[in-house]
Amino acid sequence: MTLVEEYLQIRKYSEQICEPLQTEDYVVQPVADVSPPKWHLGHTTWFFETFILKPYAINYQVYNEEYNFVFNSYYETVGNRVIRTNRGNLSRPGVNEIYQYRSYVDEAMVKFLAAPLKDEVEELLILGFNHEQQHQELLLTDIKYILGNNPLFPVYSKEKKEATVNQTASDFIDIPEGIYEIGYEGSDFSFDNELNRHKVYLHDFSISKTLVSNAEFLEFINAGGYKNFNYWHAEGWDWVNSNHITSPMYWHLIDGAWFNYTLGGLLPIDLNAPVSHISYYEAYAFASWKGMRLPTEFEWEIAAKSFNWGERWEWTESAYLPYPGFSKAPGAIGEYNGKFMVNQKVLRGASIATPENHSRITYRNFFHPHLRWQYTGIRLVK
Amino acid sequence: MTLVEEYLQIRKYSEQICEPLQTEDYVVQPVADVSPPKWHLGHTTWFFETFILKPYAINYQVYNEEYNFVFNSYYETVGNRVIRTNRGNLSRPGVNEIYQYRSYVDEAMVKFLAAPLKDEVEELLILGFNHEQQHQELLLTDIKYILGNNPLFPVYSKEKKEATVNQTASDFIDIPEGIYEIGYEGSDFSFDNELNRHKVYLHDFSISKTLVSNAEFLEFINAGGYKNFNYWHAEGWDWVNSNHITSPMYWHLIDGAWFNYTLGGLLPIDLNAPVSHISYYEAYAFASWKGMRLPTEFEWEIAAKSFNWGERWEWTESAYLPYPGFSKAPGAIGEYNGKFMVNQKVLRGASIATPENHSRITYRNFFHPHLRWQYTGIRLVK
Amino acid sequence: MTLVEEYLQIRKYSEQICEPLQTEDYVVQPVADVSPPKWHLGHTTWFFETFILKPYAINYQVYNEEYNFVFNSYYETVGNRVIRTNRGNLSRPGVNEIYQYRSYVDEAMVKFLAAPLKDEVEELLILGFNHEQQHQELLLTDIKYILGNNPLFPVYSKEKKEATVNQTASDFIDIPEGIYEIGYEGSDFSFDNELNRHKVYLHDFSISKTLVSNAEFLEFINAGGYKNFNYWHAEGWDWVNSNHITSPMYWHLIDGAWFNYTLGGLLPIDLNAPVSHISYYEAYAFASWKGMRLPTEFEWEIAAKSFNWGERWEWTESAYLPYPGFSKAPGAIGEYNGKFMVNQKVLRGASIATPENHSRITYRNFFHPHLRWQYTGIRLVK
Amino acid sequence: MTLVEEYLQIRKYSEQICEPLQTEDYVVQPVADVSPPKWHLGHTTWFFETFILKPYAINYQVYNEEYNFVFNSYYETVGNRVIRTNRGNLSRPGVNEIYQYRSYVDEAMVKFLAAPLKDEVEELLILGFNHEQQHQELLLTDIKYILGNNPLFPVYSKEKKEATVNQTASDFIDIPEGIYEIGYEGSDFSFDNELNRHKVYLHDFSISKTLVSNAEFLEFINAGGYKNFNYWHAEGWDWVNSNHITSPMYWHLIDGAWFNYTLGGLLPIDLNAPVSHISYYEAYAFASWKGMRLPTEFEWEIAAKSFNWGERWEWTESAYLPYPGFSKAPGAIGEYNGKFMVNQKVLRGASIATPENHSRITYRNFFHPHLRWQYTGIRLVK
């Protein structure tokens, strides 16, 4: 596939994700972490315009100078921006205008990509692909949040499956003590946070081949897991109590039966599916209750060739920190990862919201420990 | 005009106000006080359905049971409701669905109104008219807020004027001391808060025939009025400082010149127009700076036959309190006014957002003293 | 009594109020509205130093220049000040240092008062007396709050009584419709907010000769008064629910019996005593439940010669607003009352915390409607 | 030294730290993290009473049952407690009562320690020693905060030095790549978080022999370090801006010269002293500006035998996480460390506030990244 083809395919997929939406669904921001879908469509476009077309495409005319203010996410280098919590207050630019903006930038990109690219531009282009794919993941989970927190529980799609594997009894793999290599190696794309590849010393551990299922998590609930501080971090316990948490996000107890809001609507809980939409605090508490623990991200990376993964982002015990030799790129692109390396937890794997070809064994995702709107999951170590 | 005709005319006007909107503009709620336009359209419909069709129309089928939860505003008697600050988080029901809901209820109402009405139903119907007209006022000011706080400053309408009178030099009317009658008298509709008609004793006062103009308010700004605590209430001074207030809402100082966001877009300040979008705190501070004061609502009511009014809601010095003999209606309708009679200030007159036939000299509007998104104004007394 | 004698007597009484305290009790500020007792002792001293000694006493040496920052309450004219919520963070100046400050200023005042006073100084002196008496009231109620919110419930004094009258069955006085005169008249001291004396028109009303008792308020509780929104203002209902209010402040339900923290410690409720420590919202809700209402401040002032008052500050329905012809004094003293005339309710009468000679029938006290730490009470009108 | 002698020596030292205080200084809590000194004195006493005397001393009479509520810090197992932010609202028990409580418990402990101890009790006793020593460190830094945030800047002690070493030009030690052993080894006391001793793989690094000095940090300030987002984490940048941070805590720019509040009062900055009272965010930003980084806690532990340490707690890049094989003790004691292992950063070393014999090379301290009131410092790695 040529770069142009890849560009167009990725760009198209963002729009495909939005196909089931009504115009109104593109606009709202029910909580700060969930951006309006139309903002994602604009922001990913702004990324190509700002980092490729403006600096490198000859005679490129910026579509609308005001959009820099509206669609910049967090790049301090690139000027002021709408504060994150205000994205849902903006009805304009409207959905159609943003699709026109996409078309305009796509046309300019196709023209630009017809000529040979300098290496530095090709790198930015590939980064732009990966950036848009990251937003595709957020786009789907943000849409789920918008629909799933509406009292009418609208269906997104009857076809989109949230889990494909039936969970079976847990089985553990033993990994022996020793020195292992961690981090990306190869010549394809990786994020700067996967580098440098380096050595770590791991002690003996056993890791489950399967994710924790809804059935297992229900046992934790029924055993009073949410009401016993012994299983929780102090901050997790505060979080449970001040937010009145009694189950994973999207679970509803209706007349004594558990239901689950999914992309296919409000459905009875599938007991065999892997549990999802739990915070790190809940993952940790569940593991404590089991007398086990979560893997570190290094343990996960070494063991992952021996089990199936890819439906749930898996919480690890590791804090999100730089690898030895990590260094930021110069300029705005250097703001991509490094400045978030505090107070967050690493998740490994991928999820059903992850676009194809956007996962690998060294990929490091990261979120604050209380967040639940991603397709998170739990894998145990003993 | 028959009641059916009046019903249809009022219902249509709500939709006319929304004609210039894009679908996205119907959805957002940038601050708690500003409701999404689609919510106003649904809520006014719900009012007729809940208080007339459900109790009185034989065999009426409720359009959607869930809508009671979505469109109830504050009637505790009628069950749970979406909390006010969450209205902008709901993308569904969508704009088209709400227009369908309006059509459905309108058809049922037309059918219902074909038969003769009991007195109690006619009273509720007239209340419903006035209720929708109150929301029409909010609808327009909420739309102005949504568009006027967007960095793209979209135009609502080039035709809709925000003021028709040119202000001229202030001229004062003298009213002599004595006993006066206050409150509604007659057989047409009035709100319960305009009753009972009762006597008050007024002392001599002189009241301006004109509203304070933008030119006069600019003098206050240029004289440092926003920086001198002497003119302000203690709570007003806190409000100014913690919100960094330096001018009326919608004013923008661009390269040394003052602009004003209006329904017609961002325009140079019209110095002869009456100042608007000021809080009670600002109205009070302006009056103090002038060595004058605001009228009480009683002074206003007595003097109003002698001057023009109707373009700005005018802040008074009066707190919103019950008149002698005030009593609440039984049931949900009793929640209409009485429960708001604390911590609010009375405004008298009407504004360019007020529908025709929805103003009278005894009408009492009320808002918290810091609010500015209505077309508020200042009239002085000495 | 000479002015010097009056000065010394008033100054001494502030210290007598503090006699039962331990040093630690002088320091804390459990909520923003409750100031540390040592702050009251310093602030009232600073008042005499700032407004009399500094401008008028020849060669007066300021005790400590830093104290202006520490002991200024809200006078913007007199410079910066410790923000109100920080008073309880300051361990220094300590209690002994503040008593030394008092002695130093008292000596200077005695010396100063030996010479004849200009009229304007005598006015300031009398204002200083009344100012310190107002703080004596706050001092006692703040001490009650500090001790009464301590889990050890320490006794302040076994002797200090919180009520002297036994309540008996309610009896109403009828006041006929007509023009009445309101506000202070005479040549003794009054606050600026009691002026000008002016006419009001009152309609017929009947007012209770007695205050609502604990027994009556208990009926309201037992009838579910705190759980029925119909009796409450919308803001009152929010206040009840977000603060989980189920009884007056200082009431405790222990093993099925009601207790009351008093200056004499935690005691069984005295059913015949007038209820106290209720907010305006509760007073209003109680009156609604009874099918009655609270008096306006004008009704109260006219009727008060016909009943006993003085143990509870009585909530009125009136908002705190200026009388006709009200004007502020120039300079810092002008900040005394006028700038608080918004969002507060008038209370009339006096309380057991009010110093002797500091009450009169035209006195206007004022607090925000949610506050309860004063000895507030309820008198009904029908 | 016998256990009784050690007990008495440690207990006495807590009281010695408080000798320079006035009674008022024992009471206040200016921010949530800073506890009143009297609370520390009570809480450390409660620890011995609750975990040793109550379960093990025959016929021990609890001093006051209410104290469990007042002096419990965070042990959920041991019942309800005053919430942390309310500690400064409690004037009782007073300072003298708490010293009496200390005497009472000390007498009972001396009697109890006269008999031979079971191993499990000796372990709890040693934990109690270390617990009180940890609070001695907090006691001194909390006192510094209380005095140093008072506008009168009272002196704690002219003798207590905040730094003893003169900083000289930085010199780096090289540590070679390889497997190293981390964690406590031996038979003396260590905290559970220092276990298990385990292997880590370290890459080559060079670490400074000296801490960053005030002179070096001043260069960072003068170079605009606080105003350039490039050096900061995104959360650090938010923290700087929303708290208006422009220098380390306790620094004051007075007429163009930098002063520093120290235990000896407000003094000109000592340029040769190690910088202190900086947050992790500031330490990280300083290192970024230098083109270097902070050490991991493992690098620090391996290198620390080759440099002087002990005057400043040194921020590391490591998140506070469990070592391999970490397990919590059963019961309340198990709440000591494990439940805080999220969202905090590890500090290594010790500070001038650390009691003698309470530091070792494997000791792990931990705080949230924004906190500054400890004697924190910076050591660089390249």
mmCIF file of N, CA and C in Angstrom, chain A residues 320-376:
data_model
loop_
_atom_site.group_PDB
_atom_site.id
_atom_site.type_symbol
_atom_site.label_atom_id
_atom_site.label_comp_id
_atom_site.label_asym_id
_atom_site.label_seq_id
_atom_site.Cartn_x
_atom_site.Cartn_y
_atom_site.Cartn_z
ATOM 1 N N TYR A 320 3.730 5.084 34.578
ATOM 2 C CA TYR A 320 4.188 5.493 33.248
ATOM 3 C C TYR A 320 5.428 6.383 33.402
ATOM 4 N N LEU A 321 6.585 5.828 33.056
ATOM 5 C CA LEU A 321 7.874 6.509 33.257
ATOM 6 C C LEU A 321 8.731 6.333 32.020
ATOM 7 N N PRO A 322 9.733 7.184 31.849
ATOM 8 C CA PRO A 322 10.602 7.049 30.673
ATOM 9 C C PRO A 322 11.519 5.836 30.792
ATOM 10 N N TYR A 323 11.790 5.217 29.650
ATOM 11 C CA TYR A 323 12.790 4.154 29.591
ATOM 12 C C TYR A 323 14.182 4.771 29.648
ATOM 13 N N PRO A 324 15.194 4.000 30.027
ATOM 14 C CA PRO A 324 16.571 4.511 30.005
ATOM 15 C C PRO A 324 16.897 5.067 28.619
ATOM 16 N N GLY A 325 17.447 6.253 28.573
ATOM 17 C CA GLY A 325 17.848 6.857 27.302
ATOM 18 C C GLY A 325 16.733 7.558 26.562
ATOM 19 N N PHE A 326 15.527 7.594 27.159
ATOM 20 C CA PHE A 326 14.411 8.292 26.507
ATOM 21 C C PHE A 326 14.775 9.738 26.237
ATOM 22 N N SER A 327 14.440 10.216 25.033
ATOM 23 C CA SER A 327 14.609 11.655 24.802
ATOM 24 C C SER A 327 13.491 12.178 23.923
ATOM 25 N N LYS A 328 13.103 13.403 24.197
ATOM 26 C CA LYS A 328 12.010 14.037 23.465
ATOM 27 C C LYS A 328 12.505 14.568 22.134
ATOM 28 N N ALA A 329 11.643 14.508 21.119
ATOM 29 C CA ALA A 329 11.938 15.180 19.848
ATOM 30 C C ALA A 329 11.913 16.694 20.084
ATOM 31 N N PRO A 330 12.629 17.467 19.245
ATOM 32 C CA PRO A 330 12.551 18.916 19.392
ATOM 33 C C PRO A 330 11.204 19.449 18.885
ATOM 34 N N GLY A 331 10.779 20.609 19.374
ATOM 35 C CA GLY A 331 9.557 21.270 18.887
ATOM 36 C C GLY A 331 8.292 20.647 19.427
ATOM 37 N N ALA A 332 7.180 20.982 18.773
ATOM 38 C CA ALA A 332 5.856 20.591 19.258
ATOM 39 C C ALA A 332 5.708 19.077 19.345
ATOM 40 N N ILE A 333 6.325 18.354 18.398
ATOM 41 C CA ILE A 333 6.195 16.892 18.391
ATOM 42 C C ILE A 333 6.783 16.289 19.670
ATOM 43 N N GLY A 334 7.742 16.984 20.248
ATOM 44 C CA GLY A 334 8.330 16.524 21.509
ATOM 45 C C GLY A 334 7.358 16.551 22.668
ATOM 46 N N GLU A 335 6.236 17.225 22.500
ATOM 47 C CA GLU A 335 5.209 17.247 23.550
ATOM 48 C C GLU A 335 4.320 16.012 23.514
ATOM 49 N N TYR A 336 4.611 15.089 22.583
ATOM 50 C CA TYR A 336 3.682 13.993 22.344
ATOM 51 C C TYR A 336 3.495 13.083 23.553
ATOM 52 N N ASN A 337 4.568 12.645 24.164
ATOM 53 C CA ASN A 337 4.464 11.634 25.206
ATOM 54 C C ASN A 337 5.115 12.036 26.522
ATOM 55 N N GLY A 338 6.320 12.591 26.431
ATOM 56 C CA GLY A 338 7.134 12.785 27.625
ATOM 57 C C GLY A 338 6.455 13.597 28.707
ATOM 58 N N LYS A 339 5.701 14.602 28.331
ATOM 59 C CA LYS A 339 5.170 15.480 29.361
ATOM 60 C C LYS A 339 4.006 14.879 30.151
ATOM 61 N N PHE A 340 3.611 13.680 29.786
ATOM 62 C CA PHE A 340 2.551 12.997 30.538
ATOM 63 C C PHE A 340 3.085 11.940 31.502
ATOM 64 N N MET A 341 4.423 11.865 31.630
ATOM 65 C CA MET A 341 5.014 10.756 32.386
ATOM 66 C C MET A 341 5.051 11.017 33.884
ATOM 67 N N VAL A 342 3.893 11.251 34.462
ATOM 68 C CA VAL A 342 3.772 11.370 35.919
ATOM 69 C C VAL A 342 2.317 11.074 36.277
ATOM 70 N N ASN A 343 2.117 10.371 37.368
ATOM 71 C CA ASN A 343 0.768 10.114 37.916
ATOM 72 C C ASN A 343 -0.139 9.256 37.036
ATOM 73 N N GLN A 344 0.430 8.541 36.067
ATOM 74 C CA GLN A 344 -0.423 7.690 35.240
ATOM 75 C C GLN A 344 0.069 6.240 35.317
ATOM 76 N N LYS A 345 -0.821 5.331 34.957
ATOM 77 C CA LYS A 345 -0.507 3.912 34.972
ATOM 78 C C LYS A 345 -0.397 3.405 33.538
ATOM 79 N N VAL A 346 0.489 2.452 33.316
ATOM 80 C CA VAL A 346 0.634 1.872 31.988
ATOM 81 C C VAL A 346 -0.408 0.784 31.771
ATOM 82 N N LEU A 347 -1.005 0.784 30.569
ATOM 83 C CA LEU A 347 -1.854 -0.323 30.132
ATOM 84 C C LEU A 347 -1.175 -0.967 28.940
ATOM 85 N N ARG A 348 -1.264 -2.281 28.849
ATOM 86 C CA ARG A 348 -0.657 -2.984 27.733
ATOM 87 C C ARG A 348 -1.708 -3.773 26.955
ATOM 88 N N GLY A 349 -1.374 -4.041 25.711
ATOM 89 C CA GLY A 349 -2.266 -4.812 24.854
ATOM 90 C C GLY A 349 -2.914 -3.934 23.813
ATOM 91 N N ALA A 350 -4.216 -4.010 23.729
ATOM 92 C CA ALA A 350 -5.004 -3.218 22.779
ATOM 93 C C ALA A 350 -6.452 -3.519 23.152
ATOM 94 N N SER A 351 -7.404 -2.939 22.419
ATOM 95 C CA SER A 351 -8.800 -3.223 22.748
ATOM 96 C C SER A 351 -9.615 -3.341 21.478
ATOM 97 N N ILE A 352 -10.864 -3.708 21.624
ATOM 98 C CA ILE A 352 -11.726 -3.837 20.449
ATOM 99 C C ILE A 352 -11.934 -2.488 19.767
ATOM 100 N N ALA A 353 -11.530 -1.388 20.460
ATOM 101 C CA ALA A 353 -11.621 -0.061 19.834
ATOM 102 C C ALA A 353 -10.339 0.301 19.084
ATOM 103 N N THR A 354 -9.334 -0.517 19.204
ATOM 104 C CA THR A 354 -8.056 -0.216 18.551
ATOM 105 C C THR A 354 -8.138 -0.554 17.072
ATOM 106 N N PRO A 355 -7.743 0.374 16.201
ATOM 107 C CA PRO A 355 -7.769 0.054 14.767
ATOM 108 C C PRO A 355 -6.777 -1.077 14.448
ATOM 109 N N GLU A 356 -7.111 -1.830 13.418
ATOM 110 C CA GLU A 356 -6.172 -2.856 12.933
ATOM 111 C C GLU A 356 -4.808 -2.246 12.650
ATOM 112 N N ASN A 357 -3.771 -3.002 12.846
ATOM 113 C CA ASN A 357 -2.397 -2.550 12.573
ATOM 114 C C ASN A 357 -1.942 -1.450 13.502
ATOM 115 N N HIS A 358 -2.686 -1.218 14.560
ATOM 116 C CA HIS A 358 -2.237 -0.185 15.492
ATOM 117 C C HIS A 358 -1.911 -0.794 16.857
ATOM 118 N N SER A 359 -1.528 -2.082 16.889
ATOM 119 C CA SER A 359 -1.106 -2.642 18.168
ATOM 120 C C SER A 359 0.172 -3.441 17.988
ATOM 121 N N ARG A 360 0.950 -3.486 19.021
ATOM 122 C CA ARG A 360 2.158 -4.317 19.012
ATOM 123 C C ARG A 360 2.530 -4.585 20.459
ATOM 124 N N ILE A 361 3.382 -5.550 20.646
ATOM 125 C CA ILE A 361 3.678 -6.046 21.991
ATOM 126 C C ILE A 361 4.407 -5.018 22.859
ATOM 127 N N THR A 362 5.023 -4.035 22.238
ATOM 128 C CA THR A 362 5.776 -3.031 23.022
ATOM 129 C C THR A 362 4.995 -1.734 23.246
ATOM 130 N N TYR A 363 3.787 -1.674 22.731
ATOM 131 C CA TYR A 363 2.957 -0.466 22.795
ATOM 132 C C TYR A 363 2.601 -0.143 24.252
ATOM 133 N N ARG A 364 2.775 1.133 24.621
ATOM 134 C CA ARG A 364 2.464 1.554 25.996
ATOM 135 C C ARG A 364 1.321 2.576 25.976
ATOM 136 N N ASN A 365 0.187 2.179 26.469
ATOM 137 C CA ASN A 365 -0.897 3.122 26.660
ATOM 138 C C ASN A 365 -0.871 3.580 28.129
ATOM 139 N N PHE A 366 -1.519 4.686 28.452
ATOM 140 C CA PHE A 366 -1.432 5.199 29.828
ATOM 141 C C PHE A 366 -2.660 6.032 30.145
ATOM 142 N N PHE A 367 -3.163 5.870 31.350
ATOM 143 C CA PHE A 367 -4.304 6.650 31.845
ATOM 144 C C PHE A 367 -4.164 6.866 33.349
ATOM 145 N N HIS A 368 -4.863 7.878 33.834
ATOM 146 C CA HIS A 368 -4.928 8.062 35.277
ATOM 147 C C HIS A 368 -5.682 6.885 35.894
ATOM 148 N N PRO A 369 -5.346 6.553 37.135
ATOM 149 C CA PRO A 369 -5.855 5.297 37.705
ATOM 150 C C PRO A 369 -7.369 5.242 37.926
ATOM 151 N N HIS A 370 -8.059 6.380 37.910
ATOM 152 C CA HIS A 370 -9.500 6.324 38.198
ATOM 153 C C HIS A 370 -10.351 6.211 36.926
ATOM 154 N N LEU A 371 -9.721 6.243 35.765
ATOM 155 C CA LEU A 371 -10.517 6.340 34.529
ATOM 156 C C LEU A 371 -11.039 4.979 34.071
ATOM 157 N N ARG A 372 -12.239 4.968 33.500
ATOM 158 C CA ARG A 372 -12.896 3.710 33.199
ATOM 159 C C ARG A 372 -13.542 3.654 31.829
ATOM 160 N N TRP A 373 -13.504 4.778 31.081
ATOM 161 C CA TRP A 373 -14.321 4.755 29.874
ATOM 162 C C TRP A 373 -13.656 4.017 28.705
ATOM 163 N N GLN A 374 -12.367 3.622 28.857
ATOM 164 C CA GLN A 374 -11.747 2.763 27.857
ATOM 165 C C GLN A 374 -12.148 1.301 28.098
ATOM 166 N N TYR A 375 -11.871 0.465 27.094
ATOM 167 C CA TYR A 375 -12.117 -0.972 27.253
ATOM 168 C C TYR A 375 -10.962 -1.592 28.042
ATOM 169 N N THR A 376 -10.946 -1.313 29.340
ATOM 170 C CA THR A 376 -9.871 -1.820 30.189
ATOM 171 C C THR A 376 -10.196 -3.231 30.668
#
